[in-house]
Each structure stands twice: as C-alpha cells, then as structure tokens.
Short mmCIF file of C-alpha atoms in Angstrom, two decimals:
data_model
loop_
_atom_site.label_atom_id
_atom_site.label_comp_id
_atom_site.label_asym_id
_atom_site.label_seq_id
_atom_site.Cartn_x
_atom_site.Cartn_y
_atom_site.Cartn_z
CA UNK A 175 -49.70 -44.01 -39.09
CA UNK A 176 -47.77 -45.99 -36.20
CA UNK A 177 -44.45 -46.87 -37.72
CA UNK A 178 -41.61 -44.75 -37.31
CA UNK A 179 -40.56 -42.77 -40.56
CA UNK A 180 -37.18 -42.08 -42.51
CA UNK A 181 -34.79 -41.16 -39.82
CA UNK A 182 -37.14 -40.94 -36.83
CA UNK A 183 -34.87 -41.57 -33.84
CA UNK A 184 -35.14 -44.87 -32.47
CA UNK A 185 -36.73 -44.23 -28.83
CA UNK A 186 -36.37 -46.53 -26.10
CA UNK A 187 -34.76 -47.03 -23.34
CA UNK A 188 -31.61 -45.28 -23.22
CA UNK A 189 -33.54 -42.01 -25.32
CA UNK A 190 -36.01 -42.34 -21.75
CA UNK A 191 -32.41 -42.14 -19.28
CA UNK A 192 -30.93 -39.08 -21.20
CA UNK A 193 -34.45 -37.43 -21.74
CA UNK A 194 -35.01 -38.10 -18.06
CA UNK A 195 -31.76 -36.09 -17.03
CA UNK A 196 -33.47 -33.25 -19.33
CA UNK A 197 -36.68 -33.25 -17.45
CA UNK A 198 -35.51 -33.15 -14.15
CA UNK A 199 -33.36 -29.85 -14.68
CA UNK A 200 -37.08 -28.78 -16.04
CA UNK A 201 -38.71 -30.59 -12.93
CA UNK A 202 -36.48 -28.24 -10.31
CA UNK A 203 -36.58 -25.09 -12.84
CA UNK A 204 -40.67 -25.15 -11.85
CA UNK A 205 -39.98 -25.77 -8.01
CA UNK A 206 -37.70 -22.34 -8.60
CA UNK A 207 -40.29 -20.48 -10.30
CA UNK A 208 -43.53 -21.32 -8.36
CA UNK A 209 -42.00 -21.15 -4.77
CA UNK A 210 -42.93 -17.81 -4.70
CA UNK A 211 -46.41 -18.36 -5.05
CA UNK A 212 -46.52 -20.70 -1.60
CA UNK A 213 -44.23 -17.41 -0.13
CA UNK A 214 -46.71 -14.81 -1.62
CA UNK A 215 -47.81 -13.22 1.68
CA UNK A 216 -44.57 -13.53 3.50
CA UNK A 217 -42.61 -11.94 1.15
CA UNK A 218 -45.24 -8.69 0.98
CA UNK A 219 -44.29 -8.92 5.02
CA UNK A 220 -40.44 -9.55 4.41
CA UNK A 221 -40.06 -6.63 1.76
CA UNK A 222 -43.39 -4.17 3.18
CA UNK A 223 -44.52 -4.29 0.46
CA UNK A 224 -48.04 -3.77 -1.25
CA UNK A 225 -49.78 -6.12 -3.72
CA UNK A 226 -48.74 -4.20 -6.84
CA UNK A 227 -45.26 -4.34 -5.76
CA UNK A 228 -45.59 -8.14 -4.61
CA UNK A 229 -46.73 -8.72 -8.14
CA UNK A 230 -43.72 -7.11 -9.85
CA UNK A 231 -41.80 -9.91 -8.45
CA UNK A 232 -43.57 -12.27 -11.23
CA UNK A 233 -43.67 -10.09 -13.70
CA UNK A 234 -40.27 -9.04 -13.75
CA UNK A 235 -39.50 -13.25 -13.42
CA UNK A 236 -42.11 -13.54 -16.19
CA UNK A 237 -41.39 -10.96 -18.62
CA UNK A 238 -37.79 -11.73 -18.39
CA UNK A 239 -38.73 -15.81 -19.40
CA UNK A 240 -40.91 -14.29 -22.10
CA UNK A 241 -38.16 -12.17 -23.17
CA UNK A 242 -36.01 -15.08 -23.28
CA UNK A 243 -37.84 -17.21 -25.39
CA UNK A 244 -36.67 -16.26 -29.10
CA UNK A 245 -32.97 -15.88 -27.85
CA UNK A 246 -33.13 -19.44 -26.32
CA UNK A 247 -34.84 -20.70 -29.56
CA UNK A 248 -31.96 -19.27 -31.51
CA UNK A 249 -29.24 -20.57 -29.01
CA UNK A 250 -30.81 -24.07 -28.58
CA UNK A 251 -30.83 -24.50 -32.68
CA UNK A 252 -27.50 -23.04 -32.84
CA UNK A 253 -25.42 -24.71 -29.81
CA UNK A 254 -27.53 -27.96 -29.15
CA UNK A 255 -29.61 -28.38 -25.75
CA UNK A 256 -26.81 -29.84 -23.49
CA UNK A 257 -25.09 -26.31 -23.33
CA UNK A 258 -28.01 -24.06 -23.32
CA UNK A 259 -29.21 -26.54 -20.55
CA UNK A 260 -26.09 -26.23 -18.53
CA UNK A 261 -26.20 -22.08 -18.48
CA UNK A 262 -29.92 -22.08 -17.30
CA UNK A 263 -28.84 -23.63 -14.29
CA UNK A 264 -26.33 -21.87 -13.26
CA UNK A 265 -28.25 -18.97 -13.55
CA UNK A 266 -31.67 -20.09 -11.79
CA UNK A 267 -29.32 -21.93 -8.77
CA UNK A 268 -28.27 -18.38 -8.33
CA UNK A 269 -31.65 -16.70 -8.73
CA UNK A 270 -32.90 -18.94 -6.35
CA UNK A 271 -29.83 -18.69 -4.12
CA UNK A 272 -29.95 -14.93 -3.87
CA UNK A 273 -33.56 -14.70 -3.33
CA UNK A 274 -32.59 -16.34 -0.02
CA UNK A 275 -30.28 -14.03 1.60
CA UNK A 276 -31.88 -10.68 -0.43
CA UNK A 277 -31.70 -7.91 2.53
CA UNK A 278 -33.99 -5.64 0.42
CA UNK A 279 -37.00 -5.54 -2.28
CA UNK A 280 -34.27 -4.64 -4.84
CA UNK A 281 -32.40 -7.21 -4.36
CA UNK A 282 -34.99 -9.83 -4.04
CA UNK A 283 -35.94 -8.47 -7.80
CA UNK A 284 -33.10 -8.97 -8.99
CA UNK A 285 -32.59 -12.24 -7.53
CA UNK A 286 -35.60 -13.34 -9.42
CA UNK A 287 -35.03 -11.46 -12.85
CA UNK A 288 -31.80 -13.91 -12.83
CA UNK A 289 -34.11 -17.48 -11.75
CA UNK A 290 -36.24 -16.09 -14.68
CA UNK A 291 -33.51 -16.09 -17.45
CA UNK A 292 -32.62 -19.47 -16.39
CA UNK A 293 -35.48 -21.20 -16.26
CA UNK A 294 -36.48 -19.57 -19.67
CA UNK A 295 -33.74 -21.94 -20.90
CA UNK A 296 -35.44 -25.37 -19.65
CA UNK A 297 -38.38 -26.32 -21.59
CA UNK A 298 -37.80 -25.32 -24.91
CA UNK A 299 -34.42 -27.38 -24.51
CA UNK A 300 -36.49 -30.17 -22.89
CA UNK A 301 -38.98 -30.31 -25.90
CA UNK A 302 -35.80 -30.57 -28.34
CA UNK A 303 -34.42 -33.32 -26.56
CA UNK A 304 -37.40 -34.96 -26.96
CA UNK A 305 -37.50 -34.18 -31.00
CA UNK A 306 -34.18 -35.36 -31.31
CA UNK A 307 -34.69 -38.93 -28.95
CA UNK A 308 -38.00 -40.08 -29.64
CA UNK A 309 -40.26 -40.62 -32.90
CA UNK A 310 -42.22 -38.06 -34.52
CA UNK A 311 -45.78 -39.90 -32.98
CA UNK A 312 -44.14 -39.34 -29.83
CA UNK A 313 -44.43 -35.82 -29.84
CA UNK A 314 -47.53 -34.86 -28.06
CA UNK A 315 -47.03 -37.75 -25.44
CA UNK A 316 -43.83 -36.44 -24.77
CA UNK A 317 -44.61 -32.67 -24.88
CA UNK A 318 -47.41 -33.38 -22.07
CA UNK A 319 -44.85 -35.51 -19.91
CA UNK A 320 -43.12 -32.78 -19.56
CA UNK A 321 -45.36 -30.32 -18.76
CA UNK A 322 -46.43 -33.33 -15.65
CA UNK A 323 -43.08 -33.26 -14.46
CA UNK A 324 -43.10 -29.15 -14.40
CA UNK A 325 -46.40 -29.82 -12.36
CA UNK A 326 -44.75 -32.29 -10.11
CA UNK A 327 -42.15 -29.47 -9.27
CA UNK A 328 -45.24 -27.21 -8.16
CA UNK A 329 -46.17 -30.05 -6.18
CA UNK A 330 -42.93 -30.14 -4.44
CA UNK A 331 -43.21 -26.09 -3.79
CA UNK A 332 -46.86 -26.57 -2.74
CA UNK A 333 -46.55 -29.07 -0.40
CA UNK A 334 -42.95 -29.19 0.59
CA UNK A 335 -41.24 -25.87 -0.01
CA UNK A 336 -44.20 -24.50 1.86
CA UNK A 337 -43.80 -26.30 5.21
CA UNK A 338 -40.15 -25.50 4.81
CA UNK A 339 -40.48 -21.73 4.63
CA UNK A 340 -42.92 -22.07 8.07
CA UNK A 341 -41.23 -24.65 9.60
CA UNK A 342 -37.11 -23.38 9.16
CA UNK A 343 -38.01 -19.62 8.41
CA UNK A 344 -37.21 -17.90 4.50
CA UNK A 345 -33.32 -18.10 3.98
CA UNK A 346 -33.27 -21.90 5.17
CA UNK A 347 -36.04 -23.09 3.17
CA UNK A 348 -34.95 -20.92 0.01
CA UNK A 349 -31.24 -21.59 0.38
CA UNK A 350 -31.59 -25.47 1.27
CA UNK A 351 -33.87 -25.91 -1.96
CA UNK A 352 -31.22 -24.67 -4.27
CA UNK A 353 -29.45 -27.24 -3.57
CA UNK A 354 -31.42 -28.94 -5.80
CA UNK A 355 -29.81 -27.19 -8.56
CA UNK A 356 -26.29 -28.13 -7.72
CA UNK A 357 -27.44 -31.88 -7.98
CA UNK A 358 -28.96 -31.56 -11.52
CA UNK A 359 -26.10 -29.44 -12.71
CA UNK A 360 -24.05 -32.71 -12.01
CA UNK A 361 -26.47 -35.28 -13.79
CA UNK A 362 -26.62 -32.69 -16.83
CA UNK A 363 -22.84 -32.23 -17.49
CA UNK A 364 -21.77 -36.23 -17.05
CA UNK A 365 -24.53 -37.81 -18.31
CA UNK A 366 -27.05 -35.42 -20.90
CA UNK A 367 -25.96 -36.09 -24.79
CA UNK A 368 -28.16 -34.00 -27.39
CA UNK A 369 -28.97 -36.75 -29.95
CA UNK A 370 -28.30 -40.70 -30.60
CA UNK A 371 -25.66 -41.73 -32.15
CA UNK A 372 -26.17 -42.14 -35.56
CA UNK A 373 -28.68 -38.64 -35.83
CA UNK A 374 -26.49 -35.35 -35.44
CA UNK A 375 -28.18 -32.89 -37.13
CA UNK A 376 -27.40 -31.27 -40.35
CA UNK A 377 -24.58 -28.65 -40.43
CA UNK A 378 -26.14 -25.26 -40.25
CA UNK A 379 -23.92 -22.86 -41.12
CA UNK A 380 -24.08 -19.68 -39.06
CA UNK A 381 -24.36 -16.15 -40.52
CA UNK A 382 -24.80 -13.94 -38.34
CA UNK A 383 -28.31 -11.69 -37.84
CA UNK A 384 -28.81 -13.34 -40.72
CA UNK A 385 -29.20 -16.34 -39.87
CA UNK A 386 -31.16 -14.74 -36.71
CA UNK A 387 -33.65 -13.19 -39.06
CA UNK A 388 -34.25 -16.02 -41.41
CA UNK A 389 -34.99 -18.38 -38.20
CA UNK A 390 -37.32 -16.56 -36.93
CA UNK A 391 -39.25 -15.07 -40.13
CA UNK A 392 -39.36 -18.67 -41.64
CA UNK A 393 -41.15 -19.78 -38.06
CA UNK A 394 -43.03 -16.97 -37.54
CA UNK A 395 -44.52 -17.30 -41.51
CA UNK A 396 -45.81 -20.25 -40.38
CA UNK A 397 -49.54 -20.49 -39.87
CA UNK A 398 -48.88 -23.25 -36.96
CA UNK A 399 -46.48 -21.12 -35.25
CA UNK A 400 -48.65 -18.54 -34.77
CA UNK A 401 -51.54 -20.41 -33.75
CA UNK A 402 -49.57 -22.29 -31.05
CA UNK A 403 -48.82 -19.12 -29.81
CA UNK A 404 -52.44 -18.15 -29.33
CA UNK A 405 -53.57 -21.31 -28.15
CA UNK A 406 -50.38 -20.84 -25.60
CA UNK A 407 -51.22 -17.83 -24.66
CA UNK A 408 -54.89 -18.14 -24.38
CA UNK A 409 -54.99 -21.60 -21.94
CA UNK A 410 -51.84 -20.90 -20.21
CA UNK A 411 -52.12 -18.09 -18.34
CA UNK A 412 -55.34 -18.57 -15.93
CA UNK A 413 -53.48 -21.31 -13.78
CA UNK A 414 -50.36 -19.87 -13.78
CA UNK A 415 -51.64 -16.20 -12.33
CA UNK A 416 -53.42 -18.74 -9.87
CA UNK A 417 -50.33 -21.18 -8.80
CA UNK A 418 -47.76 -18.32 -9.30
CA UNK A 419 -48.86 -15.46 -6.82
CA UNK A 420 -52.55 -14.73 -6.91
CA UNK A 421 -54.55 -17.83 -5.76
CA UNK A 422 -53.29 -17.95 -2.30
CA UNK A 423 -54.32 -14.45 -1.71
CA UNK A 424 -57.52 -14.90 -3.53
CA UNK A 425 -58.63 -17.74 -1.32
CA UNK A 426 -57.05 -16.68 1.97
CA UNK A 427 -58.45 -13.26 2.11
CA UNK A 428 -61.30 -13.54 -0.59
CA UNK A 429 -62.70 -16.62 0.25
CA UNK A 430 -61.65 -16.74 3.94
CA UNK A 431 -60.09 -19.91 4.44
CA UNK A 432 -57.39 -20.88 6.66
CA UNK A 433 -53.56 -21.11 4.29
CA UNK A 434 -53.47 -25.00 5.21
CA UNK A 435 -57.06 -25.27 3.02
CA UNK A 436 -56.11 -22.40 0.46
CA UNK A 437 -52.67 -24.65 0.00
CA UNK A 438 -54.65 -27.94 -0.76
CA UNK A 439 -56.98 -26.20 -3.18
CA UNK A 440 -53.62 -25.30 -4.21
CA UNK A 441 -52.54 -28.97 -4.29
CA UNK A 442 -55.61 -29.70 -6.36
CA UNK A 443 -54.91 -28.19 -9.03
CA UNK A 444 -51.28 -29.55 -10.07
CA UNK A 445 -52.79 -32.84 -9.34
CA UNK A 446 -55.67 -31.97 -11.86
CA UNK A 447 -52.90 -31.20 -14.02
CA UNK A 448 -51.07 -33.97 -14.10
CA UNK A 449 -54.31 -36.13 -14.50
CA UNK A 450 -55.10 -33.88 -17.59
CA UNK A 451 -52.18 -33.91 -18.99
CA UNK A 452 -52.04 -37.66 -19.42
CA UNK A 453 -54.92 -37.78 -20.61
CA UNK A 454 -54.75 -35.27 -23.18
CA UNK A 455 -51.57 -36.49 -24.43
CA UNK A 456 -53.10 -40.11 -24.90
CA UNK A 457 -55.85 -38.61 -26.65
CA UNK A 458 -53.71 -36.28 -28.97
CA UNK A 459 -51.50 -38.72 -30.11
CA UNK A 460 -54.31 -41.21 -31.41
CA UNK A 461 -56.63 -38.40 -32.32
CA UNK A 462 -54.47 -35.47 -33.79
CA UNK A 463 -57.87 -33.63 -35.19
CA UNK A 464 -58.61 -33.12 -31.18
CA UNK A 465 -56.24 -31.03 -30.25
CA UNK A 466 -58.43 -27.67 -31.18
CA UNK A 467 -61.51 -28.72 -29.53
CA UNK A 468 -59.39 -29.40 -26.64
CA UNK A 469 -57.91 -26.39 -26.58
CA UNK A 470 -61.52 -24.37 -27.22
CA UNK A 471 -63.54 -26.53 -24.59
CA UNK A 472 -60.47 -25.96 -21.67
CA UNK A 473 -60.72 -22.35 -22.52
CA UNK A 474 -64.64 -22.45 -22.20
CA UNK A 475 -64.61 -24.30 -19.23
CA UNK A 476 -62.13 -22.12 -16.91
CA UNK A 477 -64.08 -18.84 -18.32
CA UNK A 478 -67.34 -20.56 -16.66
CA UNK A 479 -65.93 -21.48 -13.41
CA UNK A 480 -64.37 -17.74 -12.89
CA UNK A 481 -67.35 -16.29 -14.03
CA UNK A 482 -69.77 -18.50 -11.57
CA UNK A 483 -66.78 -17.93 -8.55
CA UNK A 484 -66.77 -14.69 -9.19
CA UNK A 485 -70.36 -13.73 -9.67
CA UNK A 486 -71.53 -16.20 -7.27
CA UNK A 487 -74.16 -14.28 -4.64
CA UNK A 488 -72.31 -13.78 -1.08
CA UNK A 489 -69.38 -12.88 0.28
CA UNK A 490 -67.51 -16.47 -0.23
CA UNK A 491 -67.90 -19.26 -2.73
CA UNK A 492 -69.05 -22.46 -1.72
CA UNK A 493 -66.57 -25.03 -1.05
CA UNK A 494 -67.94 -27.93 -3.65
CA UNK A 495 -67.43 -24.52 -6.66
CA UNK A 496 -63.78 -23.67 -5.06
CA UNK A 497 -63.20 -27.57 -5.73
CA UNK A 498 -64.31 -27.65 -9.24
CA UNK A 499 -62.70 -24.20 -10.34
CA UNK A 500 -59.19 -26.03 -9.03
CA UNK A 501 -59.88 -28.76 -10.94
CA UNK A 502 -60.76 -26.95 -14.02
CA UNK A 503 -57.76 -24.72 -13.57
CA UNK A 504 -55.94 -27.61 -13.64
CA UNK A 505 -56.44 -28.31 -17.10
CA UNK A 506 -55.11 -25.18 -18.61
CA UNK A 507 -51.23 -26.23 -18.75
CA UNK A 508 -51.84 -29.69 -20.61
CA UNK A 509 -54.13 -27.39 -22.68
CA UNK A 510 -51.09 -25.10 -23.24
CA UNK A 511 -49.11 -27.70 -24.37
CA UNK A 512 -51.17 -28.67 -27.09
CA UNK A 513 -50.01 -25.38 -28.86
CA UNK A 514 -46.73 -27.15 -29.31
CA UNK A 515 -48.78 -29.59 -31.27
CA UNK A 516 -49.53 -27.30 -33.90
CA UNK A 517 -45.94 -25.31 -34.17
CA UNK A 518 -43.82 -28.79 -34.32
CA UNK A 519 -45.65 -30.37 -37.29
CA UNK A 520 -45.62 -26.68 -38.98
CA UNK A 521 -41.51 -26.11 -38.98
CA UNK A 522 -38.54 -28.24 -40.12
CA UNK A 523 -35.99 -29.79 -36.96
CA UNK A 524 -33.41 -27.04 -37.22
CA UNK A 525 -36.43 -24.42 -36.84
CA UNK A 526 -37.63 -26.88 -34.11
CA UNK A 527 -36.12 -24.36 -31.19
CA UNK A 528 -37.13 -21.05 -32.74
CA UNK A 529 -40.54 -22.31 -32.89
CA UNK A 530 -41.06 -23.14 -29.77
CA UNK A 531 -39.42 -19.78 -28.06
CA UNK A 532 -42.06 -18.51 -30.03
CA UNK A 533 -45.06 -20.29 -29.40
CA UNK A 534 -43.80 -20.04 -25.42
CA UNK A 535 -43.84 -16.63 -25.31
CA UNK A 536 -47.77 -16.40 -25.59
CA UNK A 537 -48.98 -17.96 -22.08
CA UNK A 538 -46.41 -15.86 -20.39
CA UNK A 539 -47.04 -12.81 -22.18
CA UNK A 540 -50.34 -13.29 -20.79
CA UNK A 541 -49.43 -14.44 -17.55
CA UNK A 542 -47.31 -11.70 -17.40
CA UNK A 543 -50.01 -8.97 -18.04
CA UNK A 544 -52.45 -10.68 -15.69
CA UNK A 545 -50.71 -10.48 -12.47
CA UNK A 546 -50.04 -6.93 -13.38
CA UNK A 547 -53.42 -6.14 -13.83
CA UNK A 548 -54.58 -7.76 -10.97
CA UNK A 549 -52.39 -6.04 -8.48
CA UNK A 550 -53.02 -2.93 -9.79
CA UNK A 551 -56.63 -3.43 -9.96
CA UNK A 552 -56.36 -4.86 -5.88
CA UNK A 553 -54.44 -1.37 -5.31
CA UNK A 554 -57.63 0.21 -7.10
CA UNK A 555 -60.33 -1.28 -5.73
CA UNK A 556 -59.52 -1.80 -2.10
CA UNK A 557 -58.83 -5.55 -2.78
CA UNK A 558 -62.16 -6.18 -4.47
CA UNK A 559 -61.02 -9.86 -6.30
CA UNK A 560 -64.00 -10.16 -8.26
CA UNK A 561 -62.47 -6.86 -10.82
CA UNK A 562 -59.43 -7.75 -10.40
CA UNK A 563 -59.77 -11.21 -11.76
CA UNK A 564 -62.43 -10.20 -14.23
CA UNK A 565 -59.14 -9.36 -16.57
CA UNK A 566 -59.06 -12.71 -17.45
CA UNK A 567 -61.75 -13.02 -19.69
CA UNK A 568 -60.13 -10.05 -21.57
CA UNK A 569 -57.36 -11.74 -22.86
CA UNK A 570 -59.43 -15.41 -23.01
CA UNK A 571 -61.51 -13.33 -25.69
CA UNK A 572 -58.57 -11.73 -27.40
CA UNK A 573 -56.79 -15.01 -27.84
CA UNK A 574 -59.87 -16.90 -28.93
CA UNK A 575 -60.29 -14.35 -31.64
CA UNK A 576 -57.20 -15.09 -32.86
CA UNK A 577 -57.29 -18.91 -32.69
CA UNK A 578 -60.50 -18.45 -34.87
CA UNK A 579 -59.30 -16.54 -37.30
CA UNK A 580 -55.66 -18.73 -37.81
CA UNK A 581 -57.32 -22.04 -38.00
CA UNK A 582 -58.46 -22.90 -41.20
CA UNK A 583 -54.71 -21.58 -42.67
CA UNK A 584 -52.61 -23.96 -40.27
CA UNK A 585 -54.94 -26.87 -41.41
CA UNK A 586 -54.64 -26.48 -44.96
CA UNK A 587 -50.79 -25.85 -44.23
CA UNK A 588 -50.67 -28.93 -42.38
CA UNK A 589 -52.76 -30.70 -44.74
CA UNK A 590 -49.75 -29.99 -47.08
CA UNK A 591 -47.30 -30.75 -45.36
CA UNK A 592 -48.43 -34.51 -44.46
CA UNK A 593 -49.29 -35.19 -48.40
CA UNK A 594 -45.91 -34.16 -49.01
CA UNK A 595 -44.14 -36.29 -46.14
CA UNK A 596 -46.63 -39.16 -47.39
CA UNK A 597 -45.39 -38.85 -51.13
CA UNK A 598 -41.44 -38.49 -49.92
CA UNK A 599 -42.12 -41.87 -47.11
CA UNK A 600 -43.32 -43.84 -50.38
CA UNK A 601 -39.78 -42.88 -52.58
CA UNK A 602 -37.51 -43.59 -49.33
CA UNK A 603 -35.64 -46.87 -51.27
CA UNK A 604 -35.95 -50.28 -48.82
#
C-alpha cells in the first residue's frame, strides 16, 4: 500500500533538514565510539596494558550503551528526542574529550563509560525522529539511512581519525575530533524540533514506575519486540567486535599484514555496509516478507566466511578470502537494522522508544560478550585467533534458535495488526 495513512506525517523536505540535524549528532556519536578500534594497539602501548584489559575498554563502553537502552526508551517517550538528544552530547563530547588527556588506564575507562552513556542516547532518538517526520512506508528506508550515516562516521575514524592519531600523536587527534561535538550540539539546540506542526503526540500522562513498568511489559509482550531483539543481537555483533577493537589485531598480527592494509580491509567493510544497507532498505520497503530471509541468509553467510578464515590450512588467509569476509561483514549492521522492522510495526508510537531500547540492547549484549571472550580467550591461548573468534558461532546459534522459535507468533501478530489498521483506514470519514 503506497499512500500515506490517517495521520502519517507528511515527509518532505523540511522533515529531511530537521531529520538531517538528528543524524548527524548520530553520524559523530559513531566516529566517538569506533575511534578506538583504529587506536586499538596504541592504547594497549599508552595504558601497558594486555588484550583482556584493552578489551574492557569496549565492554565497559558497550555494556554501559546496552545498559542504557531501556532508560533512553523510557526518557525519549517521556521527554521527546530534542532533549534526550541534547544530554547525549554533552556527555559523549566529554567522553571523548577526557579520553584525550586520560594520564592513566582508570581514567581512560572512565572516560569511555561516559562516551558510552551518550551515545546510547543517539539512535533510538534518531529512529523516533524519523517515526514522528516521515510516513509509516518510510520506515525501513529510513531506519537503514541511518545506520549508513553511523557507517559513514566509522569511515571518518577509519580513514581520518586514524592518520590523525599517527600523524599529530593521541591527545591532538582525540581532543581536535571532539570538536565535532561542540558543532552538532549547536545545530541540535537552534534548529532540531521533535514533530511537524500539526502532529504532537498524545498527552501521556506520567505515573511514575508505573508508567515505567507498563512501557516496558506492553513492549516486551510483544512477539515483534522480542524477535527484533534476536535478530539484533544475532547479525549485529560479528562486525562490530571486528570494526570496534578486534579486527585490527586479528589482521595485523594474525594475518600479518602491514596496519595501512589491515586499515583498508578495515575501510571495506563500512563501505560494504553502506552498499548493503541501501540495498536492503530498498528491498524491505517494497518487499516487507524479506526481511527474515535477509536476516537468516546475512547470518549464514558471515558464519561461512569465519569458519573458512578461520579453518583455512596455513598460517595466513589468502588475500582474495580476507576481501570477501570484509565484505560479508559488512552486511551485518543493515542486517541489524532490519530487527527494527519487526519491533516498529509490533508497538503503538508512544511505545515507539521503549521498543527500540529494547530491541537495541541485543547486538550489543552480544557485542559486548564477544570482545570479552575474545580477549580472554587471546590471554588463554597465547593469542591463538582462530579460538578466540570461534565464540562467534556460539551466540550466531543461540540467537538463531531464538529467531526460529519467535517467528511464526510475530507473523500472526502482525498479520493482526495490519487487518485491523486495514478495517480502521476504510472507516477514516473523507
């Protein structure tokens, strides 16, 4: 159905301006997060630090976001995205800020425990801003447009934040880019509105944990919810273990190559990303029945390419499988997005928030208990990457599971959902 229904917002141009504004705050939130995977192996040298230390840094970043993500469901429904926006950077400007002039590794933790509370407040602020600007068919399209401008800010931290922190040394290159931060704080507070005129939301009383409870039991009832969640958690995490902290390493001292190759491969795979995720958004919005096969045949596909990398006879993979592993990796975060596809349809807008914080949680849940396993498996095995990587087809299997068994409920949920938006579309008076 291509027309827009009973008080869809109108889209357009001004909807693409303020959504823009949104995106970018998302757009240097990502440059924040990933620059520490492009400053993996100096910071180990900065802090002396081992690689189960090195990959507390993430996790602590990670499991704070993940942490985050039912609070800043809750606050996002509750106090629209322009304020919830406006406190995530402030805090990740100073995350990132600190980082730079940390003297120690507990400083340098905490510096990124703080980037990781504010960047948990981006996204699911950028997806409502999309909900509450654009037309219901414009969901997916927008959902994977901004997970490509996320990918363009690992871009920036592959290719330019990395020269920085070689060229101008770690407190330059970390202290210059939060900068960025400063500039997007501007654009957000004069410019970012939270809805059209004309479409405020419904009042929504609050009452107290309450109203906390009911949010997130109604969501979390929700066949959808959940199975965005899995679907989240299961695609998510193999690219962001790889872009985040673990693929330089991998194909530095794995695979032997030089940092300038390892940081192309790196390249590679946010450009496969955003490719993907164009795609897959143009192919989820005029085929909604493909967003599980998608998500399955993504999650198939990376499980091959680790298992031939990793099992491949030799010390170091060939070049032409390094290649194709990036580019597979590369599809995992438009896959990851598709789980949005299947909470949004399942929950009413003022649940919109709630749903999302939960369905984000999954991917970095995983991610989170990935790079923990692999730098304790490193520690373990005398940096033997083949274990230590192995986890991922763990969780892959625990999440398929899961998708497999949700499924068939969130379809005949959906089902009834659409019959009944059909039925209400057809009494709307002309």
């Amino acid at each position: 159905m291509r027309s827009t229904l009973p008080g869809d917002p109108p889209g357009g141009r001004r909807a693409m301006a303020v959504w823009g504004i949104g995106v970018s705050v998302y757009f240097v939130a990502v440059i924040f997060r990933t620059s520490l995977g492009v400053a993996g192996l100096d910071a180990a040298d900065r802090f002396h630090v081992n690689a189960s230390a090195l990959s507390t840094f993430s996790i602590l970043q990670l499991l704070v976001y993940a942490g985050m993500q039912i609070p800043v469901g809750l606050l996002v429904d509750r106090l629209g995205t322009k304020k919830v926006l406006t406190l995530g950077v402030v805090l990740f400007t100073a995350g990132q800020l600190g980082f730079a002039f940390s003297p120690s590794y507990g400083t340098a933790l905490a510096s990124r425990a703080l980037l990781g509370c504010g960047d948990a407040m981006t996204f699911i602020s950028v997806l409502r801003l999309g909900t509450r600007w654009f037309p219901a068919r414009r969901g997916p399209l927008v959902a994977q447009l901004a997970g490509l401008a996320g990918m363009a800010g690992n871009l920036v931290s592959t290719l330019v934040l990395a020269r920085l922190l070689h060229g101008i040394g770690w407190t330059p290159a970390f202290a210059g880019s939060s900068l960025a931060g400063v500039v997007v704080l501007v654009l957000l507070v004069l410019f970012l509105k939270d809805h059209p005129e004309g479409h405020e939301p419904e009042p929504f009383p609050h009452q107290g944990a309450a109203y906390v409870r009911r949010q997130i039991a109604a969501s979390w009832r929700e066949p959808g919810t959940r199975l965005g969640l899995w679907v989240h958690f299961t695609t998510q995490f193999p690219a962001m273990v790889f872009l985040l902290l673990w693929g330089l390493p991998f194909l530095v001292e794995a695979q032997g190559l030089s940092r300038a190759v390892a940081g192309e491969l790196l390249t590679l795979v946010v450009l496969s990303n955003m490719v993907v995720g164009l795609v897959y958004g143009q192919v989820v919005a005029r085929h909604h029945e493909a967003r599980l096969p998608l998500a399955l045949g993504t999650v198939g596909a990376t499980a091959l390419l680790w298992a031939a990398t990793l099992a491949y006879p030799g010390e170091q993979a060939p070049m032409w499988l390094l290649i194709v592993l990036c580019v597979v990796l590369g599809s995992c975060g438009p896959a990851s997005m598709l789980g949005f596809d299947f909470a949004r349809p399942a929950n009413p807008p003022e649940r919109q928030g709630t749903a999302s914080g939960i369905t984000n949680m999954g991917g970095f849940v995983a991610s989170m208990t990935t790079l923990f396993a692999v730098g304790v498996l490193l520690d373990a095995t005398d940096d033997n990457y083949s274990v230590a990587f192995s986890s991922v087809f763990v969780l892959q299997a625990l999440g398929v599971s899961q998708i497999l068994r949700l499924r068939g409920r969130a379809a005949r949920r959906e089902r009834e959902r659409l019959v009944a938006s059909r039925v209400e579309t057809v009494h709307v008076p002309a």
